[in-house]
PDB file of C-alpha atoms in Angstrom:
ATOM      1  CA  UNK A1418     -27.634 -16.514  31.602  1.00 65.00           C
ATOM      2  CA  UNK A1419     -25.767 -13.501  30.613  1.00 79.00           C
ATOM      3  CA  UNK A1420     -22.836 -14.451  32.874  1.00 87.00           C
ATOM      4  CA  UNK A1421     -22.477 -17.754  30.805  1.00 91.00           C
ATOM      5  CA  UNK A1422     -22.381 -15.753  27.491  1.00 93.00           C
ATOM      6  CA  UNK A1423     -19.821 -13.366  28.698  1.00 91.00           C
ATOM      7  CA  UNK A1424     -17.782 -16.000  30.166  1.00 93.00           C
ATOM      8  CA  UNK A1425     -17.920 -17.902  27.070  1.00 95.00           C
ATOM      9  CA  UNK A1426     -16.871 -14.792  25.105  1.00 94.00           C
ATOM     10  CA  UNK A1427     -13.884 -14.495  27.321  1.00 95.00           C
ATOM     11  CA  UNK A1428     -12.843 -18.245  26.849  1.00 96.00           C
ATOM     12  CA  UNK A1429     -13.381 -17.779  23.113  1.00 95.00           C
ATOM     13  CA  UNK A1430     -11.172 -14.694  22.874  1.00 95.00           C
ATOM     14  CA  UNK A1431      -8.507 -16.487  24.973  1.00 96.00           C
ATOM     15  CA  UNK A1432      -8.474 -19.771  23.109  1.00 96.00           C
ATOM     16  CA  UNK A1433      -8.729 -17.873  19.823  1.00 94.00           C
ATOM     17  CA  UNK A1434      -5.406 -15.965  20.662  1.00 93.00           C
ATOM     18  CA  UNK A1435      -3.710 -19.158  21.902  1.00 96.00           C
ATOM     19  CA  UNK A1436      -4.638 -21.055  18.762  1.00 95.00           C
ATOM     20  CA  UNK A1437      -3.148 -17.955  16.789  1.00 93.00           C
ATOM     21  CA  UNK A1438       0.150 -18.160  18.835  1.00 94.00           C
ATOM     22  CA  UNK A1439       0.403 -21.941  18.604  1.00 96.00           C
ATOM     23  CA  UNK A1440       0.116 -21.579  14.688  1.00 93.00           C
ATOM     24  CA  UNK A1441       2.670 -18.747  14.554  1.00 92.00           C
ATOM     25  CA  UNK A1442       5.235 -20.824  16.660  1.00 96.00           C
ATOM     26  CA  UNK A1443       4.596 -24.172  15.098  1.00 96.00           C
ATOM     27  CA  UNK A1444       3.528 -23.402  11.471  1.00 91.00           C
ATOM     28  CA  UNK A1445       1.756 -26.918  11.331  1.00 92.00           C
ATOM     29  CA  UNK A1446      -1.214 -27.865   9.150  1.00 90.00           C
ATOM     30  CA  UNK A1447      -3.056 -29.006  12.329  1.00 93.00           C
ATOM     31  CA  UNK A1448      -2.459 -25.629  14.262  1.00 94.00           C
ATOM     32  CA  UNK A1449      -3.629 -23.644  11.187  1.00 92.00           C
ATOM     33  CA  UNK A1450      -6.792 -25.779  10.932  1.00 93.00           C
ATOM     34  CA  UNK A1451      -7.563 -25.202  14.638  1.00 95.00           C
ATOM     35  CA  UNK A1452      -7.045 -21.321  14.209  1.00 93.00           C
ATOM     36  CA  UNK A1453      -9.454 -21.372  11.117  1.00 94.00           C
ATOM     37  CA  UNK A1454     -12.090 -23.446  13.007  1.00 95.00           C
ATOM     38  CA  UNK A1455     -11.676 -20.996  15.995  1.00 96.00           C
ATOM     39  CA  UNK A1456     -12.218 -18.184  13.655  1.00 95.00           C
ATOM     40  CA  UNK A1457     -15.568 -19.911  12.375  1.00 96.00           C
ATOM     41  CA  UNK A1458     -16.793 -20.673  15.746  1.00 96.00           C
ATOM     42  CA  UNK A1459     -15.876 -17.069  17.076  1.00 96.00           C
ATOM     43  CA  UNK A1460     -18.401 -15.489  14.658  1.00 95.00           C
ATOM     44  CA  UNK A1461     -21.554 -16.828  16.376  1.00 97.00           C
ATOM     45  CA  UNK A1462     -20.178 -16.451  19.881  1.00 96.00           C
ATOM     46  CA  UNK A1463     -19.406 -12.841  19.137  1.00 96.00           C
ATOM     47  CA  UNK A1464     -23.000 -12.430  17.838  1.00 96.00           C
ATOM     48  CA  UNK A1465     -24.451 -13.966  21.111  1.00 95.00           C
ATOM     49  CA  UNK A1466     -22.252 -11.733  23.166  1.00 96.00           C
ATOM     50  CA  UNK A1467     -23.403  -8.503  21.371  1.00 96.00           C
ATOM     51  CA  UNK A1468     -27.062  -9.745  21.482  1.00 95.00           C
ATOM     52  CA  UNK A1469     -26.897  -9.910  25.243  1.00 94.00           C
ATOM     53  CA  UNK A1470     -24.951  -6.647  25.402  1.00 93.00           C
ATOM     54  CA  UNK A1471     -27.556  -4.916  23.176  1.00 93.00           C
ATOM     55  CA  UNK A1472     -30.254  -5.998  25.744  1.00 90.00           C
ATOM     56  CA  UNK A1473     -28.210  -4.665  28.693  1.00 88.00           C
ATOM     57  CA  UNK A1474     -27.548  -1.118  27.170  1.00 89.00           C
ATOM     58  CA  UNK A1475     -31.164  -1.033  25.779  1.00 87.00           C
ATOM     59  CA  UNK A1476     -30.028  -0.682  22.324  1.00 90.00           C
ATOM     60  CA  UNK A1477     -32.589   0.875  19.973  1.00 91.00           C
ATOM     61  CA  UNK A1478     -34.498  -1.766  17.903  1.00 93.00           C
ATOM     62  CA  UNK A1479     -33.164  -0.515  14.606  1.00 95.00           C
ATOM     63  CA  UNK A1480     -29.683  -0.632  15.977  1.00 94.00           C
ATOM     64  CA  UNK A1481     -30.082  -4.074  17.381  1.00 95.00           C
ATOM     65  CA  UNK A1482     -31.510  -5.321  14.047  1.00 96.00           C
ATOM     66  CA  UNK A1483     -28.751  -3.794  12.047  1.00 97.00           C
ATOM     67  CA  UNK A1484     -26.233  -5.222  14.291  1.00 97.00           C
ATOM     68  CA  UNK A1485     -27.692  -8.756  13.764  1.00 97.00           C
ATOM     69  CA  UNK A1486     -27.539  -8.318   9.938  1.00 98.00           C
ATOM     70  CA  UNK A1487     -23.855  -7.196  10.048  1.00 98.00           C
ATOM     71  CA  UNK A1488     -23.022 -10.002  12.487  1.00 97.00           C
ATOM     72  CA  UNK A1489     -24.923 -12.439  10.178  1.00 97.00           C
ATOM     73  CA  UNK A1490     -22.581 -11.118   7.261  1.00 97.00           C
ATOM     74  CA  UNK A1491     -19.615 -11.595   9.355  1.00 97.00           C
ATOM     75  CA  UNK A1492     -20.663 -15.144  10.247  1.00 97.00           C
ATOM     76  CA  UNK A1493     -21.371 -16.111   6.835  1.00 97.00           C
ATOM     77  CA  UNK A1494     -18.541 -14.580   5.074  1.00 97.00           C
ATOM     78  CA  UNK A1495     -15.835 -15.815   7.512  1.00 96.00           C
ATOM     79  CA  UNK A1496     -17.443 -19.224   7.413  1.00 95.00           C
ATOM     80  CA  UNK A1497     -17.279 -19.265   3.660  1.00 95.00           C
ATOM     81  CA  UNK A1498     -13.609 -18.114   3.531  1.00 94.00           C
ATOM     82  CA  UNK A1499     -12.209 -20.489   6.098  1.00 94.00           C
ATOM     83  CA  UNK A1500     -14.239 -23.572   5.038  1.00 94.00           C
ATOM     84  CA  UNK A1501     -13.281 -23.037   1.572  1.00 93.00           C
ATOM     85  CA  UNK A1502      -9.662 -22.639   2.674  1.00 93.00           C
ATOM     86  CA  UNK A1503      -9.809 -25.796   4.983  1.00 93.00           C
ATOM     87  CA  UNK A1504     -11.735 -28.094   2.376  1.00 93.00           C
ATOM     88  CA  UNK A1505     -10.672 -26.928  -0.998  1.00 93.00           C
ATOM     89  CA  UNK A1506      -7.421 -24.737  -1.079  1.00 92.00           C
ATOM     90  CA  UNK A1507      -5.372 -26.569   1.383  1.00 90.00           C
ATOM     91  CA  UNK A1508      -6.504 -29.955   0.178  1.00 90.00           C
ATOM     92  CA  UNK A1509      -5.485 -28.940  -3.355  1.00 93.00           C
ATOM     93  CA  UNK A1510      -1.911 -27.777  -2.176  1.00 90.00           C
ATOM     94  CA  UNK A1511      -1.501 -31.112  -0.311  1.00 89.00           C
ATOM     95  CA  UNK A1512      -2.203 -32.902  -3.581  1.00 92.00           C
ATOM     96  CA  UNK A1513       0.501 -30.816  -5.354  1.00 92.00           C
ATOM     97  CA  UNK A1514      -1.828 -28.373  -7.153  1.00 93.00           C
ATOM     98  CA  UNK A1515      -0.100 -25.033  -7.620  1.00 92.00           C
ATOM     99  CA  UNK A1516      -2.868 -22.860  -6.061  1.00 91.00           C
ATOM    100  CA  UNK A1517      -2.112 -19.141  -6.892  1.00 92.00           C
ATOM    101  CA  UNK A1518      -1.333 -17.092  -3.857  1.00 87.00           C
ATOM    102  CA  UNK A1519      -4.275 -14.755  -4.623  1.00 87.00           C
ATOM    103  CA  UNK A1520      -6.578 -17.766  -3.651  1.00 88.00           C
ATOM    104  CA  UNK A1521      -5.012 -18.452  -0.290  1.00 86.00           C
ATOM    105  CA  UNK A1522      -5.847 -17.363   3.255  1.00 82.00           C
ATOM    106  CA  UNK A1523      -2.653 -15.877   4.696  1.00 79.00           C
ATOM    107  CA  UNK A1524      -1.503 -14.287   1.676  1.00 82.00           C
ATOM    108  CA  UNK A1525      -2.069 -10.731   0.522  1.00 81.00           C
ATOM    109  CA  UNK A1526      -3.434  -9.732  -1.996  1.00 85.00           C
ATOM    110  CA  UNK A1527      -5.833 -12.733  -1.758  1.00 89.00           C
ATOM    111  CA  UNK A1528      -9.491 -13.174  -2.430  1.00 91.00           C
ATOM    112  CA  UNK A1529      -9.946 -15.265   0.758  1.00 91.00           C
ATOM    113  CA  UNK A1530      -8.306 -12.614   2.855  1.00 91.00           C
ATOM    114  CA  UNK A1531     -10.333  -9.910   1.400  1.00 92.00           C
ATOM    115  CA  UNK A1532     -13.420 -11.802   2.170  1.00 94.00           C
ATOM    116  CA  UNK A1533     -12.370 -12.370   5.731  1.00 94.00           C
ATOM    117  CA  UNK A1534     -11.177  -8.702   6.215  1.00 94.00           C
ATOM    118  CA  UNK A1535     -14.643  -7.845   4.986  1.00 96.00           C
ATOM    119  CA  UNK A1536     -16.226 -10.081   7.495  1.00 97.00           C
ATOM    120  CA  UNK A1537     -14.052  -9.194  10.658  1.00 96.00           C
ATOM    121  CA  UNK A1538     -13.169  -5.586   9.720  1.00 96.00           C
ATOM    122  CA  UNK A1539     -16.205  -4.024   7.748  1.00 97.00           C
ATOM    123  CA  UNK A1540     -19.071  -5.931   8.935  1.00 98.00           C
ATOM    124  CA  UNK A1541     -18.061  -6.555  12.595  1.00 97.00           C
ATOM    125  CA  UNK A1542     -17.043  -2.806  12.871  1.00 97.00           C
ATOM    126  CA  UNK A1543     -20.433  -1.702  11.824  1.00 98.00           C
ATOM    127  CA  UNK A1544     -22.072  -4.184  14.204  1.00 98.00           C
ATOM    128  CA  UNK A1545     -20.038  -2.702  17.043  1.00 97.00           C
ATOM    129  CA  UNK A1546     -20.745   0.876  15.955  1.00 97.00           C
ATOM    130  CA  UNK A1547     -24.573  -0.038  15.992  1.00 96.00           C
ATOM    131  CA  UNK A1548     -24.219  -0.853  19.662  1.00 93.00           C
ATOM    132  CA  UNK A1549     -22.248   2.094  20.517  1.00 91.00           C
ATOM    133  CA  UNK A1550     -24.531   4.800  19.094  1.00 89.00           C
ATOM    134  CA  UNK A1551     -25.851   6.757  20.521  1.00 82.00           C
ATOM    135  CA  UNK A1552     -23.301   6.943  23.276  1.00 76.00           C
ATOM    136  CA  UNK A1553     -25.417   9.220  25.553  1.00 77.00           C
ATOM    137  CA  UNK A1554     -26.830   7.347  28.764  1.00 74.00           C
ATOM    138  CA  UNK A1555     -27.255   8.382  32.299  1.00 78.00           C
ATOM    139  CA  UNK A1556     -25.745   5.070  33.556  1.00 84.00           C
ATOM    140  CA  UNK A1557     -22.091   5.150  33.669  1.00 88.00           C
ATOM    141  CA  UNK A1558     -21.525   1.424  32.960  1.00 87.00           C
ATOM    142  CA  UNK A1559     -23.952   1.682  29.960  1.00 88.00           C
ATOM    143  CA  UNK A1560     -21.957   4.725  28.799  1.00 90.00           C
ATOM    144  CA  UNK A1561     -18.759   2.788  29.148  1.00 92.00           C
ATOM    145  CA  UNK A1562     -20.034  -0.150  27.330  1.00 93.00           C
ATOM    146  CA  UNK A1563     -21.318   1.942  24.446  1.00 94.00           C
ATOM    147  CA  UNK A1564     -18.072   3.892  24.201  1.00 95.00           C
ATOM    148  CA  UNK A1565     -15.950   0.727  24.091  1.00 95.00           C
ATOM    149  CA  UNK A1566     -18.259  -0.763  21.380  1.00 96.00           C
ATOM    150  CA  UNK A1567     -17.714   2.368  19.419  1.00 96.00           C
ATOM    151  CA  UNK A1568     -14.077   2.296  19.842  1.00 97.00           C
ATOM    152  CA  UNK A1569     -14.011  -1.537  18.844  1.00 97.00           C
ATOM    153  CA  UNK A1570     -16.052  -0.550  15.634  1.00 97.00           C
ATOM    154  CA  UNK A1571     -13.817   2.190  14.595  1.00 97.00           C
ATOM    155  CA  UNK A1572     -10.689   0.057  15.208  1.00 97.00           C
ATOM    156  CA  UNK A1573     -12.223  -2.710  12.927  1.00 97.00           C
ATOM    157  CA  UNK A1574     -13.138  -0.205  10.153  1.00 97.00           C
ATOM    158  CA  UNK A1575      -9.659   1.391  10.311  1.00 97.00           C
ATOM    159  CA  UNK A1576      -8.104  -2.047  10.205  1.00 96.00           C
ATOM    160  CA  UNK A1577     -10.242  -2.993   7.155  1.00 96.00           C
ATOM    161  CA  UNK A1578      -9.677   0.247   5.204  1.00 95.00           C
ATOM    162  CA  UNK A1579      -5.879   0.313   6.080  1.00 93.00           C
ATOM    163  CA  UNK A1580      -5.240  -3.223   5.056  1.00 89.00           C
ATOM    164  CA  UNK A1581      -7.145  -2.826   1.687  1.00 87.00           C
ATOM    165  CA  UNK A1582      -5.864   0.576   0.561  1.00 87.00           C
ATOM    166  CA  UNK A1583      -2.751   1.582   2.719  1.00 85.00           C
ATOM    167  CA  UNK A1584      -0.781  -1.089   4.290  1.00 88.00           C
ATOM    168  CA  UNK A1585      -1.880  -4.686   5.336  1.00 86.00           C
ATOM    169  CA  UNK A1586      -0.145  -4.106   8.688  1.00 89.00           C
ATOM    170  CA  UNK A1587      -2.892  -1.526   9.565  1.00 93.00           C
ATOM    171  CA  UNK A1588      -5.057  -4.591   9.594  1.00 92.00           C
ATOM    172  CA  UNK A1589      -3.813  -5.568  13.286  1.00 93.00           C
ATOM    173  CA  UNK A1590      -5.964  -2.582  14.551  1.00 95.00           C
ATOM    174  CA  UNK A1591      -9.093  -4.732  13.881  1.00 95.00           C
ATOM    175  CA  UNK A1592      -8.076  -7.698  16.174  1.00 93.00           C
ATOM    176  CA  UNK A1593      -7.442  -5.250  18.869  1.00 93.00           C
ATOM    177  CA  UNK A1594     -11.205  -4.017  18.428  1.00 94.00           C
ATOM    178  CA  UNK A1595     -12.829  -7.400  18.092  1.00 92.00           C
ATOM    179  CA  UNK A1596     -10.359  -9.299  20.221  1.00 93.00           C
ATOM    180  CA  UNK A1597      -9.303  -7.394  23.125  1.00 94.00           C
ATOM    181  CA  UNK A1598     -12.255  -4.883  22.892  1.00 94.00           C
ATOM    182  CA  UNK A1599     -14.617  -7.832  23.089  1.00 95.00           C
ATOM    183  CA  UNK A1600     -12.671  -9.178  25.972  1.00 95.00           C
ATOM    184  CA  UNK A1601     -13.002  -5.940  27.989  1.00 95.00           C
ATOM    185  CA  UNK A1602     -16.578  -5.601  27.250  1.00 94.00           C
ATOM    186  CA  UNK A1603     -17.134  -9.300  28.669  1.00 94.00           C
ATOM    187  CA  UNK A1604     -15.114  -8.539  31.743  1.00 94.00           C
ATOM    188  CA  UNK A1605     -16.988  -5.465  32.514  1.00 92.00           C
ATOM    189  CA  UNK A1606     -20.264  -7.216  32.160  1.00 88.00           C
ATOM    190  CA  UNK A1607     -19.052 -10.137  34.399  1.00 84.00           C
ATOM    191  CA  UNK A1608     -17.917  -7.657  37.012  1.00 82.00           C
ATOM    192  CA  UNK A1609     -21.263  -5.590  36.968  1.00 71.00           C
ATOM    193  CA  UNK A1610     -23.734  -8.902  37.108  1.00 59.00           C
TER     194      UNK A1610
END
C-alpha cells in the first residue's frame, strides 16, 4: 500500500507542475481551472503521503496528530481559496463584474492568495516540521527522511514569511519544499520498499 501512496505522490507532483507550466504558457481559463483543481486535490494526497511517512519513521504520536491538524488546515484553506476563486471570483469576472484585484488569486496583495500562502506555506511547513523533529535516529534512511522533511518545512515557512513581509518572490521557496521536497521523499520511499 505504501508504494501506491508514494507513487500517487510522485504522479501528483508531476501533474501539478505540468498544470502550472501549461497555464503559464497558454494563459487560458481552462488551464487555470485545471491548475486550481490540482491544487485542491494535492492537499489530501500530501496528507496521505505524510501519514504513511509518519508510520515509516515512527513519528511520535503527538507529532503525528499535530501534522494531521496542520494538513487538515492546509486542505481546508486551499480548498476554500480555490473553490471560491473558481466558483465565484472568476464567474463574476466573466460576467463583467469589476472584482478588485485584492480578491483575486494570482494577484498580490490578495485575500485569496494570503489564504493560499497560509495553507501551503505556514500550515504545510508546520506539518513537515512535525515529521522532521526529532531528527535523531539510528536508521540512516529514517534520519534522511526526517532531515528532508525538516528542510521542506523550513522552506515552506520561509516562503510564507518572505511573501507576506519581504518580497512576494521569496514565496517560490515554498513550492521547492512542498513540491520538489515531497517528490524526493516519495522517491526515497519507493526505492527503499
